[in-house]
CSV table of C-alpha atoms in Angstrom, one decimal:
chain,number,residue,atom,x,y,z
A,1,MET,CA,130.8,137.7,116.2
A,2,ALA,CA,132.0,134.6,118.1
A,3,ARG,CA,132.2,135.4,122.6
A,4,TYR,CA,133.3,133.4,125.2
A,5,ILE,CA,129.8,130.5,126.8
A,6,ASP,CA,130.0,129.2,129.9
A,7,PRO,CA,128.9,125.6,128.5
A,8,LYS,CA,126.7,125.1,132.2
A,9,THR,CA,125.4,128.7,132.8
A,10,ASN,CA,124.9,128.8,128.9
A,11,GLU,CA,125.8,133.0,129.3
A,12,THR,CA,128.7,134.4,127.0
A,13,PHE,CA,131.4,137.2,127.4
A,14,PRO,CA,132.6,139.3,125.0
A,15,ILE,CA,135.3,138.4,123.5
A,16,ASP,CA,137.9,140.6,123.2
A,17,ASP,CA,138.4,140.7,127.5
A,18,PRO,CA,141.1,138.3,128.1
A,19,ILE,CA,139.5,135.9,130.4
A,20,TRP,CA,140.4,131.9,130.5
A,21,ARG,CA,137.4,130.9,133.0
A,22,ALA,CA,133.9,131.8,133.6
A,23,PRO,CA,132.6,133.5,136.6
A,24,SER,CA,131.1,129.9,137.9
A,25,GLY,CA,134.5,128.4,137.8
A,26,GLY,CA,134.7,126.4,135.1
A,27,PRO,CA,136.2,126.3,132.0
A,28,LEU,CA,135.4,129.0,128.7
A,29,MET,CA,133.9,127.9,125.3
A,30,LEU,CA,133.5,129.8,122.0
A,31,THR,CA,129.8,130.0,120.5
A,32,GLU,CA,130.3,128.5,117.2
A,33,LEU,CA,131.7,129.4,114.0
A,34,PRO,CA,130.0,129.1,110.7
A,35,GLY,CA,133.1,127.2,109.5
A,36,ILE,CA,135.1,127.8,106.0
A,37,THR,CA,134.8,126.6,102.5
A,38,ARG,CA,137.9,125.0,100.5
A,39,GLY,CA,137.6,128.4,98.8
A,40,GLN,CA,138.8,130.0,102.0
A,41,ILE,CA,142.0,128.4,102.8
A,42,ASP,CA,144.9,130.2,102.0
A,43,THR,CA,146.9,127.7,100.1
A,44,SER,CA,149.9,130.7,99.7
A,45,VAL,CA,150.6,129.5,103.6
A,46,ARG,CA,152.3,126.3,104.7
A,47,SER,CA,151.2,126.1,108.1
A,48,ILE,CA,147.8,126.0,110.2
A,49,TRP,CA,147.5,129.5,109.7
A,50,ARG,CA,146.0,128.4,106.2
A,51,TYR,CA,142.9,127.9,108.3
A,52,ARG,CA,143.0,131.5,109.6
A,53,ALA,CA,139.2,132.6,107.9
A,54,ALA,CA,138.2,129.2,110.3
A,55,PHE,CA,139.7,131.7,113.6
A,56,PRO,CA,136.9,133.2,116.1
A,57,PHE,CA,138.9,137.1,115.4
A,58,GLU,CA,141.7,138.1,112.9
A,59,VAL,CA,145.7,138.0,113.9
A,60,LYS,CA,147.3,140.5,112.5
A,61,GLU,CA,150.3,139.0,113.3
A,62,PRO,CA,150.5,135.8,114.9
A,63,ILE,CA,153.3,133.9,116.6
A,64,THR,CA,153.9,130.8,114.1
A,65,MET,CA,157.1,128.4,113.4
A,66,GLY,CA,155.5,126.9,110.5
A,67,GLU,CA,153.6,124.3,112.8
A,68,GLY,CA,150.7,121.8,111.3
A,69,CYS,CA,151.1,120.4,107.8
A,70,THR,CA,152.1,117.1,109.3
A,71,PRO,CA,152.6,114.1,107.4
A,72,LEU,CA,150.2,111.2,106.4
A,73,VAL,CA,151.8,107.9,106.4
A,74,THR,CA,149.5,104.7,105.3
A,75,LYS,CA,150.6,101.9,106.6
A,76,THR,CA,149.6,97.9,107.5
A,77,PHE,CA,149.6,97.8,111.5
A,78,GLY,CA,148.1,94.6,113.3
A,79,GLY,CA,147.2,93.1,111.0
A,80,ALA,CA,145.1,96.1,108.9
A,81,SER,CA,145.9,99.9,107.0
A,82,CYS,CA,146.1,102.7,108.7
A,83,SER,CA,146.8,106.6,108.0
A,84,PHE,CA,149.0,107.9,110.8
A,85,LYS,CA,149.1,111.6,111.2
A,86,LEU,CA,152.7,112.2,113.2
A,87,GLU,CA,151.9,115.2,114.7
A,88,TRP,CA,155.0,115.5,116.1
A,89,PHE,CA,156.8,117.0,113.9
A,90,ALA,CA,156.5,120.3,115.2
A,91,PRO,CA,159.0,123.0,116.2
A,92,THR,CA,158.6,122.0,119.9
A,93,GLY,CA,158.6,118.0,118.9
A,94,SER,CA,154.1,117.7,119.8
A,95,PHE,CA,151.3,118.0,118.2
A,96,LYS,CA,150.2,120.7,121.1
A,97,ASP,CA,152.0,123.3,119.2
A,98,ARG,CA,148.9,124.2,117.1
A,99,GLY,CA,147.0,125.1,120.7
A,100,THR,CA,149.3,127.2,121.7
A,101,SER,CA,150.6,129.5,117.9
A,102,VAL,CA,146.6,130.1,118.4
A,103,MET,CA,145.5,130.6,121.8
A,104,LEU,CA,149.2,132.7,123.0
A,105,SER,CA,149.1,135.0,119.1
A,106,MET,CA,144.8,136.1,120.5
A,107,LEU,CA,146.2,136.8,124.5
A,108,LYS,CA,149.0,138.9,122.6
A,109,ALA,CA,146.1,140.3,119.8
A,110,GLN,CA,144.8,141.2,123.9
A,111,GLY,CA,147.8,142.8,125.0
A,112,ILE,CA,149.2,139.6,127.1
A,113,SER,CA,153.0,139.8,127.6
A,114,SER,CA,153.1,136.6,130.2
A,115,VAL,CA,152.4,133.8,130.4
A,116,LEU,CA,151.6,131.0,133.3
A,117,GLU,CA,151.5,127.1,131.9
A,118,ASP,CA,151.0,123.7,134.0
A,119,SER,CA,152.2,120.5,132.6
A,120,SER,CA,153.7,117.0,132.0
A,121,GLY,CA,156.0,117.9,129.4
A,122,ASN,CA,154.5,119.1,126.1
A,123,GLY,CA,152.4,121.3,126.8
A,124,GLY,CA,154.8,123.2,128.8
A,125,CYS,CA,157.9,122.6,126.3
A,126,SER,CA,154.8,124.1,123.4
A,127,VAL,CA,154.3,127.2,125.4
A,128,ALA,CA,157.6,128.2,126.9
A,129,GLY,CA,158.7,127.6,123.0
A,130,TYR,CA,156.2,129.8,121.8
A,131,GLY,CA,156.1,132.1,124.1
A,132,ALA,CA,160.1,132.5,123.8
A,133,ALA,CA,159.1,132.9,119.4
A,134,GLY,CA,156.5,136.0,120.8
A,135,GLY,CA,158.8,137.6,122.6
A,136,LEU,CA,156.2,136.3,125.7
A,137,SER,CA,157.9,135.5,129.3
A,138,THR,CA,156.4,132.7,130.9
A,139,CYS,CA,156.3,130.3,133.3
A,140,ILE,CA,156.1,127.0,133.6
A,141,CYS,CA,155.4,124.6,136.0
A,142,VAL,CA,155.9,120.6,135.7
A,143,PRO,CA,155.7,117.8,137.9
A,144,GLU,CA,158.8,117.1,140.1
A,145,SER,CA,158.3,113.4,138.0
A,146,THR,CA,158.0,115.2,134.7
A,147,SER,CA,160.9,113.6,131.8
A,148,PRO,CA,164.2,115.3,132.7
A,149,SER,CA,164.5,115.6,128.6
A,150,LYS,CA,161.0,117.9,128.7
A,151,ILE,CA,162.3,120.1,131.6
A,152,ALA,CA,165.2,121.1,130.0
A,153,GLN,CA,163.7,122.0,126.5
A,154,VAL,CA,161.8,124.1,128.6
A,155,ARG,CA,164.3,126.2,130.8
A,156,ALA,CA,166.4,126.1,127.4
A,157,TYR,CA,163.4,128.5,125.6
A,158,GLY,CA,163.9,130.8,129.0
A,159,ALA,CA,161.2,130.3,130.7
A,160,GLU,CA,160.9,130.0,134.7
A,161,VAL,CA,160.2,126.3,135.9
A,162,VAL,CA,158.3,125.9,138.4
A,163,LEU,CA,158.7,122.1,140.1
A,164,VAL,CA,155.4,120.7,141.7
A,165,SER,CA,156.0,118.0,144.5
A,166,GLY,CA,152.3,115.5,143.9
A,167,PRO,CA,150.6,114.1,141.5
A,168,ARG,CA,149.5,115.4,138.4
A,169,GLU,CA,146.5,118.0,139.4
A,170,ALA,CA,149.0,119.4,142.4
A,171,THR,CA,150.4,121.2,139.5
A,172,GLU,CA,147.0,122.7,138.4
A,173,ALA,CA,146.1,123.7,141.6
A,174,ALA,CA,149.6,125.3,142.1
A,175,ALA,CA,149.2,127.2,138.8
A,176,ILE,CA,145.4,128.1,139.7
A,177,GLU,CA,146.4,129.8,142.7
A,178,LYS,CA,150.0,131.5,140.4
A,179,SER,CA,146.6,132.6,138.7
A,180,ALA,CA,146.7,135.8,140.5
A,181,GLU,CA,150.2,136.7,139.4
A,182,ILE,CA,149.9,135.9,136.2
A,183,PHE,CA,147.7,135.1,132.8
A,184,TYR,CA,147.0,131.9,132.4
A,185,ALA,CA,147.3,130.6,129.3
A,186,SER,CA,146.7,127.0,129.9
A,187,HIS,CA,146.3,124.3,127.1
A,188,ASN,CA,143.7,122.2,129.4
A,189,TRP,CA,141.8,125.6,130.4
A,190,HIS,CA,141.9,128.9,127.3
A,191,PRO,CA,139.6,128.1,125.0
A,192,PHE,CA,141.9,129.5,122.3
A,193,PHE,CA,143.7,126.3,122.6
A,194,LEU,CA,140.9,124.3,121.1
A,195,GLN,CA,140.8,127.3,118.0
A,196,GLY,CA,144.0,125.4,117.3
A,197,THR,CA,143.6,122.6,117.9
A,198,LYS,CA,140.5,122.6,115.4
A,199,THR,CA,143.4,122.9,113.0
A,200,LEU,CA,143.5,118.9,113.0
A,201,GLY,CA,140.7,118.5,112.2
A,202,TYR,CA,140.8,121.1,108.9
A,203,GLU,CA,143.7,119.6,107.9
A,204,ILE,CA,142.5,115.8,107.9
A,205,TRP,CA,139.8,116.8,105.8
A,206,GLU,CA,142.2,118.5,103.6
A,207,ASP,CA,145.0,115.6,103.3
A,208,PHE,CA,141.6,113.3,102.1
A,209,ASN,CA,141.4,115.6,99.3
A,210,PHE,CA,138.1,117.5,100.6
A,211,SER,CA,136.4,114.2,102.6
A,212,LEU,CA,137.2,112.4,105.6
A,213,PRO,CA,138.1,109.0,106.6
A,214,ASP,CA,135.4,106.8,108.0
A,215,ASN,CA,137.4,106.3,111.4
A,216,ILE,CA,140.0,108.9,113.8
A,217,VAL,CA,141.9,107.0,117.1
A,218,ILE,CA,143.5,109.8,118.7
A,219,PRO,CA,145.4,109.2,121.9
A,220,GLY,CA,144.2,111.8,125.1
A,221,GLY,CA,144.1,112.9,128.2
A,222,ALA,CA,142.0,116.0,128.4
A,223,GLY,CA,140.9,115.4,124.9
A,224,SER,CA,142.0,118.6,123.6
A,225,ASN,CA,142.2,116.4,119.6
A,226,VAL,CA,139.4,114.6,120.1
A,227,LEU,CA,137.1,118.4,121.2
A,228,GLY,CA,139.3,119.7,118.4
A,229,CYS,CA,138.7,117.6,115.8
A,230,TYR,CA,134.8,117.8,116.5
A,231,ILE,CA,134.2,121.4,116.5
A,232,ALA,CA,136.4,121.7,113.2
A,233,PHE,CA,133.9,118.8,111.8
A,234,LYS,CA,130.9,120.7,113.3
A,235,GLU,CA,131.6,123.8,111.7
A,236,LEU,CA,132.6,121.6,108.7
A,237,MET,CA,129.2,121.1,108.1
A,238,ALA,CA,127.8,123.8,108.6
A,239,ALA,CA,129.8,125.0,106.0
A,240,GLY,CA,127.9,122.5,104.0
A,241,GLU,CA,131.2,120.9,102.9
A,242,ILE,CA,130.8,117.4,104.5
A,243,LYS,CA,127.1,115.8,105.1
A,244,LYS,CA,128.2,113.7,108.3
A,245,MET,CA,131.4,113.5,110.6
A,246,PRO,CA,133.8,110.4,111.0
A,247,ARG,CA,133.7,108.5,114.1
A,248,LEU,CA,135.7,109.4,116.3
A,249,PHE,CA,137.6,106.7,119.1
A,250,LEU,CA,139.7,107.9,121.6
A,251,SER,CA,142.3,105.6,123.6
A,252,GLN,CA,144.1,106.0,127.5
A,253,PRO,CA,145.9,104.1,129.3
A,254,ALA,CA,144.2,101.7,131.5
A,255,HIS,CA,146.1,103.3,134.5
A,256,CYS,CA,144.3,106.8,133.9
A,257,ALA,CA,141.1,106.1,131.9
A,258,PRO,CA,138.9,108.1,133.4
A,259,VAL,CA,137.1,109.7,130.0
A,260,HIS,CA,136.9,105.4,129.0
A,261,ALA,CA,135.5,104.5,132.2
A,262,SER,CA,132.5,107.4,131.9
A,263,PHE,CA,132.1,106.7,128.6
A,264,GLN,CA,131.5,102.6,129.4
A,265,ALA,CA,129.2,103.8,132.2
A,266,GLY,CA,127.2,105.9,130.1
A,267,ALA,CA,127.7,108.7,132.6
A,268,GLU,CA,127.4,112.7,131.2
A,269,GLU,CA,130.5,113.6,134.1
A,270,CYS,CA,133.4,111.6,135.1
A,271,VAL,CA,132.8,108.2,136.7
A,272,GLU,CA,135.0,107.0,139.9
A,273,THR,CA,137.8,105.7,139.2
A,274,ASP,CA,141.1,103.6,140.1
A,275,PHE,CA,144.7,105.4,139.0
A,276,ALA,CA,147.9,103.9,138.8
A,277,PRO,CA,151.0,105.8,137.7
A,278,THR,CA,151.4,105.1,133.5
A,279,VAL,CA,154.7,105.5,130.6
A,280,ALA,CA,151.8,107.1,129.1
A,281,GLU,CA,152.5,110.4,131.2
A,282,GLY,CA,150.6,112.9,128.5
A,283,THR,CA,147.7,111.2,128.8
A,284,ALA,CA,148.3,110.9,132.8
A,285,ILE,CA,144.5,113.1,133.6
A,286,LYS,CA,142.6,112.1,136.2
A,287,ARG,CA,139.2,114.6,136.2
A,288,PRO,CA,139.1,115.8,132.4
A,289,ILE,CA,137.6,119.5,132.9
A,290,ARG,CA,136.0,119.1,129.9
A,291,MET,CA,134.9,116.0,130.3
A,292,LYS,CA,130.9,116.3,129.5
A,293,GLN,CA,132.1,117.8,126.0
A,294,ILE,CA,134.2,114.8,125.5
A,295,LEU,CA,131.5,112.1,126.0
A,296,ALA,CA,129.1,113.6,123.9
A,297,ALA,CA,131.5,114.4,121.0
A,298,LEU,CA,132.6,110.3,121.4
A,299,ARG,CA,129.0,109.8,121.0
A,300,GLU,CA,127.5,112.2,118.8
A,301,SER,CA,130.3,110.6,116.5
A,302,ASN,CA,129.4,107.4,117.1
A,303,GLY,CA,132.7,107.0,118.2
A,304,GLY,CA,134.1,105.1,121.6
A,305,THR,CA,136.7,104.5,124.3
A,306,VAL,CA,139.3,102.0,124.6
A,307,ALA,CA,141.6,101.3,127.9
A,308,ILE,CA,145.1,100.1,126.9
A,309,PRO,CA,147.5,98.0,129.3
A,310,GLU,CA,150.9,98.6,130.3
A,311,GLU,CA,152.7,96.1,128.8
A,312,GLU,CA,150.6,96.6,126.0
A,313,ILE,CA,151.9,100.3,125.1
A,314,ILE,CA,155.7,99.5,126.0
A,315,GLU,CA,155.2,96.5,123.6
A,316,THR,CA,152.8,98.9,120.9
A,317,SER,CA,156.4,101.7,121.4
A,318,LEU,CA,158.3,99.2,120.0
A,319,ALA,CA,156.8,97.8,116.7
A,320,LEU,CA,155.5,100.9,115.9
A,321,ALA,CA,159.9,102.2,116.3
A,322,ARG,CA,160.6,98.7,113.6
A,323,THR,CA,158.6,100.6,111.5
A,324,GLY,CA,160.5,103.8,111.6
A,325,LEU,CA,157.6,105.5,113.7
A,326,TYR,CA,159.4,106.6,116.9
A,327,THR,CA,156.8,108.2,119.0
A,328,GLU,CA,156.4,108.7,122.9
A,329,PRO,CA,154.1,106.2,124.8
A,330,THR,CA,151.7,108.4,125.6
A,331,SER,CA,150.4,108.5,121.9
A,332,ALA,CA,151.6,104.8,121.2
A,333,HIS,CA,148.2,103.2,122.5
A,334,ALA,CA,146.3,105.0,120.0
A,335,ALA,CA,148.1,102.3,117.4
A,336,ALA,CA,147.2,99.4,119.7
A,337,ALA,CA,143.5,100.7,120.1
A,338,PHE,CA,143.4,100.7,116.0
A,339,THR,CA,144.4,97.4,116.2
A,340,ARG,CA,141.9,96.5,119.0
A,341,LEU,CA,139.3,98.2,117.4
A,342,VAL,CA,139.7,96.0,114.2
A,343,GLU,CA,139.8,93.1,115.9
A,344,ALA,CA,136.9,93.5,117.8
A,345,GLY,CA,135.0,93.9,114.0
A,346,THR,CA,134.1,97.9,115.4
A,347,ILE,CA,136.3,98.9,112.9
A,348,LYS,CA,136.3,97.3,109.7
A,349,ALA,CA,139.7,96.5,107.4
A,350,ASP,CA,138.7,98.1,103.7
A,351,GLU,CA,137.6,101.5,106.1
A,352,GLN,CA,139.9,104.2,106.1
A,353,THR,CA,140.9,105.1,109.0
A,354,VAL,CA,143.2,107.3,110.9
A,355,VAL,CA,145.5,106.8,113.4
A,356,ILE,CA,146.7,110.0,115.8
A,357,LEU,CA,150.3,110.0,116.7
A,358,THR,CA,151.0,113.1,118.7
A,359,GLY,CA,154.9,112.8,119.8
A,360,THR,CA,157.9,112.1,119.3
A,361,GLY,CA,160.4,109.2,120.8
A,362,ILE,CA,162.8,111.5,121.3
A,363,LYS,CA,161.4,113.4,124.1
A,364,THR,CA,161.4,110.0,126.0
A,365,THR,CA,164.7,108.5,125.0
A,366,PRO,CA,165.5,106.8,128.8
A,367,PHE,CA,162.1,105.0,128.3
A,368,TYR,CA,163.6,103.4,125.2
A,369,GLU,CA,166.5,103.0,127.0
A,370,ALA,CA,165.7,100.8,129.4
A,371,GLN,CA,163.0,98.9,126.8
A,372,MET,CA,166.8,98.3,124.7
A,373,ALA,CA,168.4,97.0,128.1
A,374,SER,CA,166.1,94.5,128.7
A,375,GLU,CA,166.0,93.1,125.2
């Protein structure tokens, strides 16, 4: 049976206890799971819960709104072909619904009825939405600089909103302080969230008729999609379904690219780097708490990182829209990274590559209004 594990000490804890952090103060992971075979997919279910046999314990009544089973659209972009995975086709409009559905379902099964989250937008929207769907009361701490449309979405679900001044990390600190009063169901901290994001890896495997592409390019801040895919592919290898994993590439805005800086430095932990405001606000995480695990996943897959300047993020957002893909700047930089990787010869034009687009441009309407006004 799976257990929580502290990656720093290798100490394990029973999985039926509702905890979100190790006694050492660091984030928890789960011990390795055996994975599933294609025959264990519940094809009668059209959501991430078709992969429920891969989860650490059974949830009889999951909180689900049909998340997952997102479109895979093949296009020529930047002179090369790739398949865009449109993760904004989700009930609250972003990829985070995969992780939230599993996390809140498992916490509710553990007896949790009220939850706290901190977010720059999409994570808060997701926890508020799924909390409403599951009958949980929710409190969401958000930076004061968060997009008004995202704050409105959180409030529409009936969640309490706490606006926090200062940088993004101040919001996390405020939530951790408040966790003494209400359970901290953080998409960055709680290991159950990664059990939801790993369904992205399983789904890509199923999308490709139980094989895998050569490369996957993922926009990232805290790295939950990188880690989710990595966990899924490790499990598929353990189950004997695949022999090797795709190369995983992480893209970040150059104004906030700590994973890129650490990877390029050959480090195993976070290195010091400069930060500045970015239009890709959802990936502006200065110190990802699972940095060591992210770097290891990228290296084990023989992948890498790319940092994209602001102007290029803006140009790519508009270029994607001109192909019909209206995406948040937060994830548009993954498409820019794909182009750069092809131009550098790191990704070959004849290879199969999936580019993950995580959030809809509808949530960043002011950004697009400003761009259209300047044309």
